[in-house]
Short mmCIF file of C-alpha atoms in Angstrom, two decimals:
data_model
loop_
_atom_site.label_atom_id
_atom_site.label_comp_id
_atom_site.label_asym_id
_atom_site.label_seq_id
_atom_site.Cartn_x
_atom_site.Cartn_y
_atom_site.Cartn_z
CA MET G 239 -0.01 0.16 -0.02
CA ILE G 240 2.51 2.37 0.77
CA ARG G 241 4.67 1.51 -2.22
CA LYS G 242 1.54 2.01 -4.52
CA SER G 243 1.10 5.34 -2.98
CA PHE G 244 4.67 6.23 -3.57
CA LEU G 245 4.64 5.44 -7.28
CA VAL G 246 1.33 7.54 -7.40
CA PHE G 247 3.65 10.25 -5.40
CA VAL G 248 6.03 9.89 -8.14
CA LEU G 249 4.21 9.98 -10.75
CA LEU G 250 2.41 13.21 -10.35
CA LEU G 251 6.19 14.60 -9.52
CA LEU G 252 7.11 14.05 -12.79
CA MET G 253 4.26 15.66 -14.17
CA VAL G 254 4.83 18.75 -12.42
CA LEU G 255 8.41 18.89 -12.41
CA PRO G 256 8.31 20.72 -16.38
CA VAL G 257 6.38 23.91 -15.55
CA ILE G 258 8.70 24.05 -12.56
CA GLY G 259 11.48 26.84 -12.70
CA CYS G 260 15.22 26.60 -10.59
CA ASN G 261 13.86 28.79 -8.12
CA GLY G 262 10.92 26.76 -7.39
CA GLU G 263 8.68 29.33 -8.99
CA GLU G 264 6.13 28.25 -11.47
CA GLU G 265 7.39 29.09 -15.38
CA LEU G 266 4.59 29.58 -17.63
CA ASP G 267 4.89 30.34 -21.54
CA LEU G 268 5.34 33.97 -21.74
CA ASP G 269 1.98 34.63 -24.10
CA GLU G 270 -0.24 32.84 -21.30
CA VAL G 271 1.72 35.51 -18.82
CA LYS G 272 1.25 38.05 -20.65
CA GLU G 273 -2.19 37.48 -21.35
CA GLU G 274 -2.79 36.98 -17.15
CA LEU G 275 -1.25 40.29 -16.52
CA GLU G 276 -2.89 42.36 -19.00
CA PRO G 277 -5.72 43.40 -17.31
CA TYR G 278 -2.83 45.23 -14.50
CA MET G 279 -0.67 46.59 -17.18
CA THR G 280 -2.63 48.72 -19.17
CA GLN G 281 -3.49 52.41 -19.31
CA ARG G 282 -6.82 51.35 -17.57
CA GLN G 283 -5.95 51.05 -14.72
CA MET G 284 -4.25 54.50 -14.50
CA ASP G 285 -7.64 56.07 -16.00
CA ILE G 286 -8.84 56.92 -12.09
CA ALA G 287 -5.45 58.52 -11.53
CA ARG G 288 -5.77 60.86 -14.89
CA VAL G 289 -2.11 59.70 -15.46
CA GLU G 290 -0.60 60.26 -18.87
CA SER G 291 2.52 58.65 -20.32
CA PHE G 292 5.14 61.08 -20.59
CA LEU G 293 7.67 58.79 -22.77
CA GLU G 294 7.12 56.59 -25.94
CA LYS G 295 6.63 53.12 -25.04
CA ALA G 296 8.54 50.21 -25.63
CA GLU G 297 8.41 46.32 -25.05
CA PRO G 298 11.33 45.17 -22.88
CA ARG G 299 13.16 43.13 -25.65
CA ASP G 300 13.35 46.63 -27.62
CA VAL G 301 15.68 47.99 -25.24
CA GLY G 302 17.64 44.61 -24.30
CA MET G 303 15.62 43.10 -21.30
CA ASP G 304 14.58 39.14 -21.37
CA GLU G 305 11.38 39.74 -21.50
CA GLU G 306 10.71 36.12 -19.52
CA LYS G 307 12.39 36.99 -16.96
CA LEU G 308 10.87 40.12 -16.87
CA TYR G 309 7.13 39.07 -17.08
CA ASN G 310 7.62 35.82 -14.74
CA MET G 311 8.66 38.27 -12.10
CA VAL G 312 6.14 40.51 -12.36
CA HIS G 313 3.77 37.40 -12.21
CA ASN G 314 5.11 36.18 -9.33
CA LEU G 315 4.56 39.63 -7.71
CA HIS G 316 1.00 39.56 -8.64
CA PHE G 317 -0.36 36.50 -8.30
CA ASN G 318 2.35 35.09 -5.15
CA ASN G 319 2.59 38.66 -3.47
CA PRO G 320 5.75 38.32 -1.59
CA TYR G 321 6.71 42.21 -1.03
CA ASN G 322 2.74 43.07 -1.64
CA VAL G 323 3.59 45.60 -4.29
CA VAL G 324 1.22 47.41 -5.55
CA SER G 325 2.70 49.54 -8.56
CA MET G 326 6.05 49.58 -10.97
CA VAL G 327 6.84 51.16 -13.45
CA ILE G 328 10.28 50.96 -15.45
CA LEU G 329 11.94 53.44 -17.71
CA LYS G 330 14.74 52.50 -19.89
CA ASP G 331 16.98 54.79 -22.61
CA ASP G 332 13.94 57.13 -22.51
CA TYR G 333 11.16 54.95 -23.00
CA GLU G 334 8.31 53.62 -20.60
CA VAL G 335 8.89 49.56 -20.86
CA LEU G 336 7.25 48.39 -18.02
CA GLU G 337 4.01 49.64 -15.75
CA TYR G 338 2.33 47.43 -13.38
CA TYR G 339 -0.83 48.57 -11.02
CA ALA G 340 -2.37 45.89 -8.82
CA GLY G 341 -5.28 48.44 -8.38
CA ARG G 342 -6.71 51.85 -9.64
CA HIS G 343 -5.04 54.07 -7.07
CA ARG G 344 -4.63 57.43 -7.26
CA GLU G 345 -2.08 58.24 -5.23
CA PHE G 346 0.82 56.44 -2.84
CA ALA G 347 2.37 57.78 0.70
CA GLN G 348 5.81 57.80 -0.24
CA ASN G 349 7.06 57.55 3.25
CA SER G 350 10.84 59.01 3.65
CA VAL G 351 10.79 58.95 -0.25
CA THR G 352 9.92 62.48 0.94
CA LYS G 353 13.05 63.38 1.81
CA SER G 354 14.62 63.12 -1.25
CA ILE G 355 11.97 65.54 -2.95
CA THR G 356 12.34 67.83 -0.12
CA ALA G 357 16.43 67.95 -0.68
CA THR G 358 15.54 68.52 -4.55
CA LEU G 359 13.51 71.38 -3.58
CA MET G 360 16.29 72.78 -1.71
CA GLY G 361 18.25 72.19 -4.30
CA ILE G 362 16.14 74.51 -6.39
CA ALA G 363 15.45 77.26 -3.58
CA ILE G 364 19.90 77.57 -3.41
CA GLU G 365 19.79 77.62 -7.02
CA GLU G 366 16.92 80.24 -7.37
CA GLY G 367 18.89 82.68 -4.83
CA TYR G 368 16.36 82.33 -2.04
CA ILE G 369 19.03 80.71 -0.02
CA ASP G 370 23.04 81.46 0.10
CA GLY G 371 23.85 78.00 0.00
CA VAL G 372 24.56 74.65 1.91
CA ASP G 373 26.78 76.15 4.09
CA GLN G 374 24.38 78.76 5.09
CA LYS G 375 24.12 78.36 9.18
CA ILE G 376 20.49 77.15 9.84
CA ILE G 377 20.03 79.47 12.74
CA ASP G 378 19.65 82.46 10.26
CA PHE G 379 16.33 80.86 9.49
CA PHE G 380 15.09 80.43 13.23
CA PRO G 381 15.33 83.69 14.95
CA GLU G 382 12.88 82.25 17.88
CA VAL G 383 16.10 80.34 19.16
CA GLU G 384 17.15 83.57 20.82
CA ASP G 385 13.74 82.41 23.60
CA MET G 386 14.97 78.68 23.66
CA GLU G 387 17.14 77.01 25.61
CA VAL G 388 19.74 75.25 22.70
CA ASP G 389 23.14 73.58 22.77
CA ALA G 390 25.78 76.30 22.13
CA ASN G 391 26.75 73.90 19.02
CA LEU G 392 24.04 74.61 17.38
CA GLU G 393 25.08 77.92 15.42
CA LYS G 394 27.55 75.39 13.43
CA VAL G 395 25.06 73.55 12.15
CA THR G 396 24.32 74.40 8.75
CA ILE G 397 21.78 73.26 5.69
CA GLU G 398 24.46 70.81 4.64
CA HIS G 399 24.70 68.78 8.08
CA LEU G 400 20.92 68.54 7.94
CA LEU G 401 20.74 67.19 3.91
CA THR G 402 23.74 64.66 5.14
CA MET G 403 21.52 63.98 8.67
CA THR G 404 24.99 64.83 10.22
CA ALA G 405 24.11 67.86 12.56
CA GLY G 406 24.63 65.85 15.64
CA PHE G 407 21.59 65.86 17.48
CA GLN G 408 20.23 63.71 19.83
CA TRP G 409 17.83 61.72 18.21
CA ASN G 410 16.37 58.03 18.50
CA GLU G 411 14.23 57.17 15.86
CA HIS G 412 15.16 53.45 14.56
CA ASP G 413 16.01 51.53 18.17
CA VAL G 414 12.57 52.68 19.63
CA PRO G 415 9.14 51.46 18.19
CA TYR G 416 7.36 53.96 16.23
CA ASN G 417 3.71 53.67 17.93
CA LEU G 418 5.68 54.48 21.54
CA PRO G 419 5.93 58.08 22.61
CA SER G 420 9.65 58.18 23.45
CA ASN G 421 10.49 57.53 19.58
CA ASP G 422 11.85 60.84 18.89
CA TYR G 423 10.00 60.91 15.02
CA THR G 424 6.56 60.15 16.92
CA ALA G 425 7.30 62.78 18.95
CA LYS G 426 8.22 65.31 16.73
CA CYS G 427 4.94 64.72 14.95
CA GLU G 428 2.63 64.88 17.64
CA SER G 429 4.41 67.94 19.42
CA ASP G 430 2.82 71.30 18.99
CA ASN G 431 5.76 73.04 18.65
CA PRO G 432 8.06 70.65 16.58
CA ILE G 433 10.31 73.29 15.83
CA SER G 434 11.45 74.16 19.52
CA TYR G 435 11.42 69.83 20.18
CA ILE G 436 13.93 69.44 17.56
CA LEU G 437 16.43 72.60 18.33
CA THR G 438 16.42 72.14 21.72
CA LYS G 439 17.51 68.75 21.76
CA PRO G 440 21.11 68.27 22.65
CA ILE G 441 24.05 68.03 19.99
CA GLU G 442 25.85 65.37 21.19
CA GLU G 443 28.71 65.10 18.65
CA GLU G 444 29.98 67.76 16.36
CA PRO G 445 28.32 68.79 13.50
CA GLY G 446 29.53 67.25 10.38
CA GLN G 447 31.26 64.07 12.43
CA ASN G 448 28.61 61.50 12.45
CA TRP G 449 25.49 60.29 10.53
CA CYS G 450 22.13 59.93 12.69
CA TYR G 451 18.90 59.41 11.13
CA ASN G 452 16.65 61.44 11.65
CA SER G 453 13.27 62.56 10.19
CA GLY G 454 13.68 65.71 12.40
CA GLN G 455 16.55 67.26 10.32
CA SER G 456 14.41 66.84 7.04
CA HIS G 457 11.46 68.76 8.68
CA LEU G 458 13.89 71.49 9.13
CA LEU G 459 14.80 71.33 5.98
CA SER G 460 10.75 72.42 4.66
CA ILE G 461 10.81 74.76 7.60
CA ILE G 462 13.79 76.77 6.15
CA ILE G 463 12.53 76.49 2.07
CA GLU G 464 8.90 78.24 3.19
CA ARG G 465 10.72 80.54 5.22
CA ALA G 466 13.18 81.43 2.35
CA THR G 467 10.84 81.47 -0.12
CA GLY G 468 7.80 83.18 1.59
CA MET G 469 5.40 80.03 -0.02
CA ASP G 470 4.48 77.18 1.58
CA THR G 471 6.78 73.50 0.56
CA MET G 472 3.80 72.23 -1.37
CA SER G 473 3.47 75.63 -3.40
CA PHE G 474 6.75 75.89 -3.99
CA ALA G 475 7.13 72.15 -5.09
CA GLU G 476 3.69 72.70 -7.12
CA GLU G 477 5.66 75.70 -9.03
CA LYS G 478 8.74 74.62 -9.53
CA LEU G 479 8.84 70.96 -9.48
CA PHE G 480 5.69 69.28 -9.78
CA ALA G 481 3.92 71.46 -12.23
CA PRO G 482 7.07 71.49 -14.51
CA LEU G 483 6.74 68.20 -14.49
CA GLY G 484 3.67 67.49 -16.15
CA MET G 485 2.03 65.85 -12.81
CA ASN G 486 -1.78 66.05 -12.41
CA LEU G 487 -2.07 67.59 -8.78
CA THR G 488 -5.01 66.39 -7.85
CA ASN G 489 -3.17 63.10 -7.40
CA VAL G 490 -0.35 65.45 -5.05
CA SER G 491 -0.82 65.77 -1.42
CA TRP G 492 1.23 66.81 1.55
CA PRO G 493 0.34 67.14 5.49
CA ARG G 494 1.52 69.28 7.81
CA ASP G 495 2.74 69.25 11.14
CA ARG G 496 1.05 71.48 14.03
CA GLN G 497 2.35 74.42 13.28
CA GLY G 498 1.15 74.49 10.06
CA TYR G 499 4.44 73.13 8.29
CA HIS G 500 4.62 70.57 5.60
CA PHE G 501 6.65 67.70 6.94
CA GLY G 502 10.34 67.84 5.70
CA GLY G 503 10.69 63.94 6.03
CA HIS G 504 7.64 62.27 4.98
CA GLY G 505 3.81 62.34 4.59
CA LEU G 506 4.11 63.30 0.63
CA ARG G 507 1.49 61.48 -1.76
CA MET G 508 1.95 60.81 -5.41
CA HIS G 509 1.42 58.30 -8.19
CA THR G 510 3.84 55.95 -9.07
CA LYS G 511 4.37 57.39 -12.65
CA ASP G 512 5.01 60.62 -11.34
CA LEU G 513 8.02 59.05 -8.72
CA ALA G 514 9.36 57.85 -11.79
CA LYS G 515 9.63 61.63 -13.24
CA ILE G 516 11.52 62.24 -10.41
CA GLY G 517 14.03 59.78 -10.83
CA TYR G 518 13.83 60.48 -14.96
CA LEU G 519 14.89 64.18 -13.98
CA TYR G 520 17.72 63.11 -12.08
CA LEU G 521 18.82 60.82 -14.64
CA ASN G 522 18.81 63.42 -17.11
CA ASP G 523 21.08 65.79 -15.32
CA GLY G 524 17.91 67.88 -14.23
CA MET G 525 16.70 67.99 -17.87
CA TYR G 526 12.81 67.57 -18.47
CA ASN G 527 11.36 68.28 -21.85
CA GLY G 528 13.99 70.80 -23.01
CA LYS G 529 13.99 72.83 -19.52
CA GLN G 530 16.58 72.57 -16.74
CA ILE G 531 14.39 72.18 -13.75
CA LEU G 532 17.13 71.01 -11.16
CA SER G 533 20.92 72.06 -11.59
CA SER G 534 23.38 69.21 -12.77
CA GLN G 535 25.74 70.71 -10.02
CA TRP G 536 23.25 69.81 -7.71
CA ILE G 537 22.40 66.49 -8.97
CA GLU G 538 25.94 65.45 -8.84
CA GLU G 539 26.50 66.79 -4.91
CA ALA G 540 23.01 64.91 -3.94
CA THR G 541 23.78 61.76 -5.54
CA SER G 542 27.75 61.59 -4.03
CA ILE G 543 28.42 59.91 -0.93
CA LYS G 544 28.66 62.78 1.82
CA ALA G 545 28.42 60.47 5.14
CA ASN G 546 28.32 56.77 5.58
CA ALA G 547 25.95 55.02 8.16
CA PRO G 548 27.18 51.77 8.99
CA ARG G 549 24.17 50.74 11.10
CA ARG G 550 21.37 51.10 8.50
CA GLN G 551 20.24 47.60 7.86
CA TYR G 552 20.39 47.79 3.65
CA TYR G 553 22.22 50.78 2.23
CA GLU G 554 25.74 52.47 4.11
CA ASP G 555 26.40 55.60 1.98
CA TYR G 556 24.38 58.65 2.08
CA GLY G 557 23.96 61.74 0.04
CA TYR G 558 21.83 64.73 0.42
CA GLN G 559 18.76 62.33 1.38
CA PHE G 560 19.31 60.19 -1.01
CA TRP G 561 20.98 56.08 -0.43
CA ILE G 562 24.02 55.51 -2.73
CA ASP G 563 24.67 51.74 -3.23
CA SER G 564 25.80 49.45 -6.00
CA TYR G 565 24.66 45.89 -7.66
CA GLU G 566 27.25 44.32 -9.59
CA GLU G 567 29.75 47.14 -11.23
CA TYR G 568 26.42 49.27 -11.68
CA GLU G 569 25.98 52.53 -8.89
CA VAL G 570 22.49 53.13 -7.58
CA ILE G 571 20.86 55.83 -6.14
CA ILE G 572 18.05 55.45 -3.99
CA ALA G 573 15.09 57.37 -2.33
CA ALA G 574 13.91 54.76 -0.07
CA GLY G 575 10.22 55.01 2.10
CA SER G 576 9.11 52.86 4.87
CA PHE G 577 6.85 49.43 3.76
CA GLY G 578 8.32 49.40 0.59
CA GLN G 579 8.49 52.65 -1.43
CA SER G 580 11.30 52.85 -3.43
CA LEU G 581 12.96 54.93 -6.34
CA TYR G 582 16.08 53.20 -8.05
CA ILE G 583 17.92 55.73 -10.33
CA VAL G 584 20.55 53.55 -12.30
CA PRO G 585 22.90 55.70 -14.56
CA GLU G 586 25.05 53.39 -16.15
CA LEU G 587 22.26 51.74 -17.38
CA ASP G 588 19.97 54.70 -18.35
CA MET G 589 17.06 53.05 -16.20
CA VAL G 590 14.54 54.07 -13.76
CA VAL G 591 12.48 51.87 -11.21
CA ALA G 592 9.71 53.38 -9.24
CA ILE G 593 7.64 50.89 -6.74
CA ASN G 594 5.24 51.40 -3.85
CA SER G 595 4.43 48.60 -1.99
CA PHE G 596 2.35 47.85 1.39
CA LEU G 597 5.01 45.86 3.22
CA LYS G 598 3.89 44.51 7.34
CA SER G 599 7.41 45.90 8.43
CA SER G 600 9.22 48.85 7.69
CA ASP G 601 12.43 47.18 7.94
CA GLN G 602 11.71 45.32 4.62
CA ALA G 603 12.72 46.52 1.40
CA PRO G 604 12.13 44.71 -2.16
CA TYR G 605 15.75 45.47 -3.32
CA SER G 606 15.56 41.75 -4.65
CA ILE G 607 13.07 43.30 -7.70
CA LEU G 608 15.84 45.91 -8.73
CA THR G 609 18.10 43.24 -9.30
CA THR G 610 16.66 40.99 -10.82
CA ILE G 611 15.06 43.63 -13.36
CA VAL G 612 19.09 44.53 -13.57
CA ASP G 613 19.70 40.31 -14.30
CA SER G 614 16.98 40.62 -16.92
CA ILE G 615 19.36 42.80 -18.98
CA GLU G 616 21.15 40.93 -21.52
#
């Protein structure tokens, strides 16, 4: 009886093996995969968001990508859902080569990807002369510190220290759960006076010496942009970045703190394709539709290694609110948010990948998706 059951099992296994890949995932015929995915990779999924394509479309094979590998990856993401990816846009060689939407979402919370966009706005504000430069002292923008008890080292802190998260403030954002009031990020968000909460923190280390993840520093950047330009950060972004990139502004929102300032380190919501436009801007030295929106010099500085973050789990090198990493021989510029919001820029491959996910853990990131995409390039 046991022997008969074993033979039946072997026969069934032999029938199944031809359709199972070496990685344990089912390998389907490419045409079948495309047919199954078609409802999730078409313009219909974007109608509700009223998002238009901004580049010509091309098939992955037209830009040297292995379609079978690429579509099998998307098929696995959709039907097995290992990362809860809800949308993805891939740009390569000035073409839109793939887009995927699990649902008809108008916008996505970008979490800490917001930091990279705030830094981008800082670059524009400096370029247009609202701010002297990254070496300007932040106390120039906070006259209220005269009525606060602040660390003497505060007068040494510059905008560049905020951009690189090296201001030296005492700050604990990662070692304490976000749902506890002792987490500095949470306390800052719930404070009636976030400016005072951040600026009255002790400065434990000499500014510029060591890196510490600090969303409060990113928030100060947003406040400085508003105070320097006379426009709230969202209005400045709409005029100087979002509208020039052709974004549908009904898909963009940005909450404020209790003092009325837009959060500089989180909260921005936008469509995945609009996130891809930010990456495309960096990929093309700040040019979009023949117009210089962001200076190429700023992009070079923002995406150069300014600090080392050895305690960060996934990436170690940091620029101006961007992570800098590599895969194989390729440099990768990364804007990363909790729960899987990711913007990957790979200059040597002329490629941008924008991903929005709803991961269960803030400590995860779908970096393996990027590596699979890079590996698909023939």
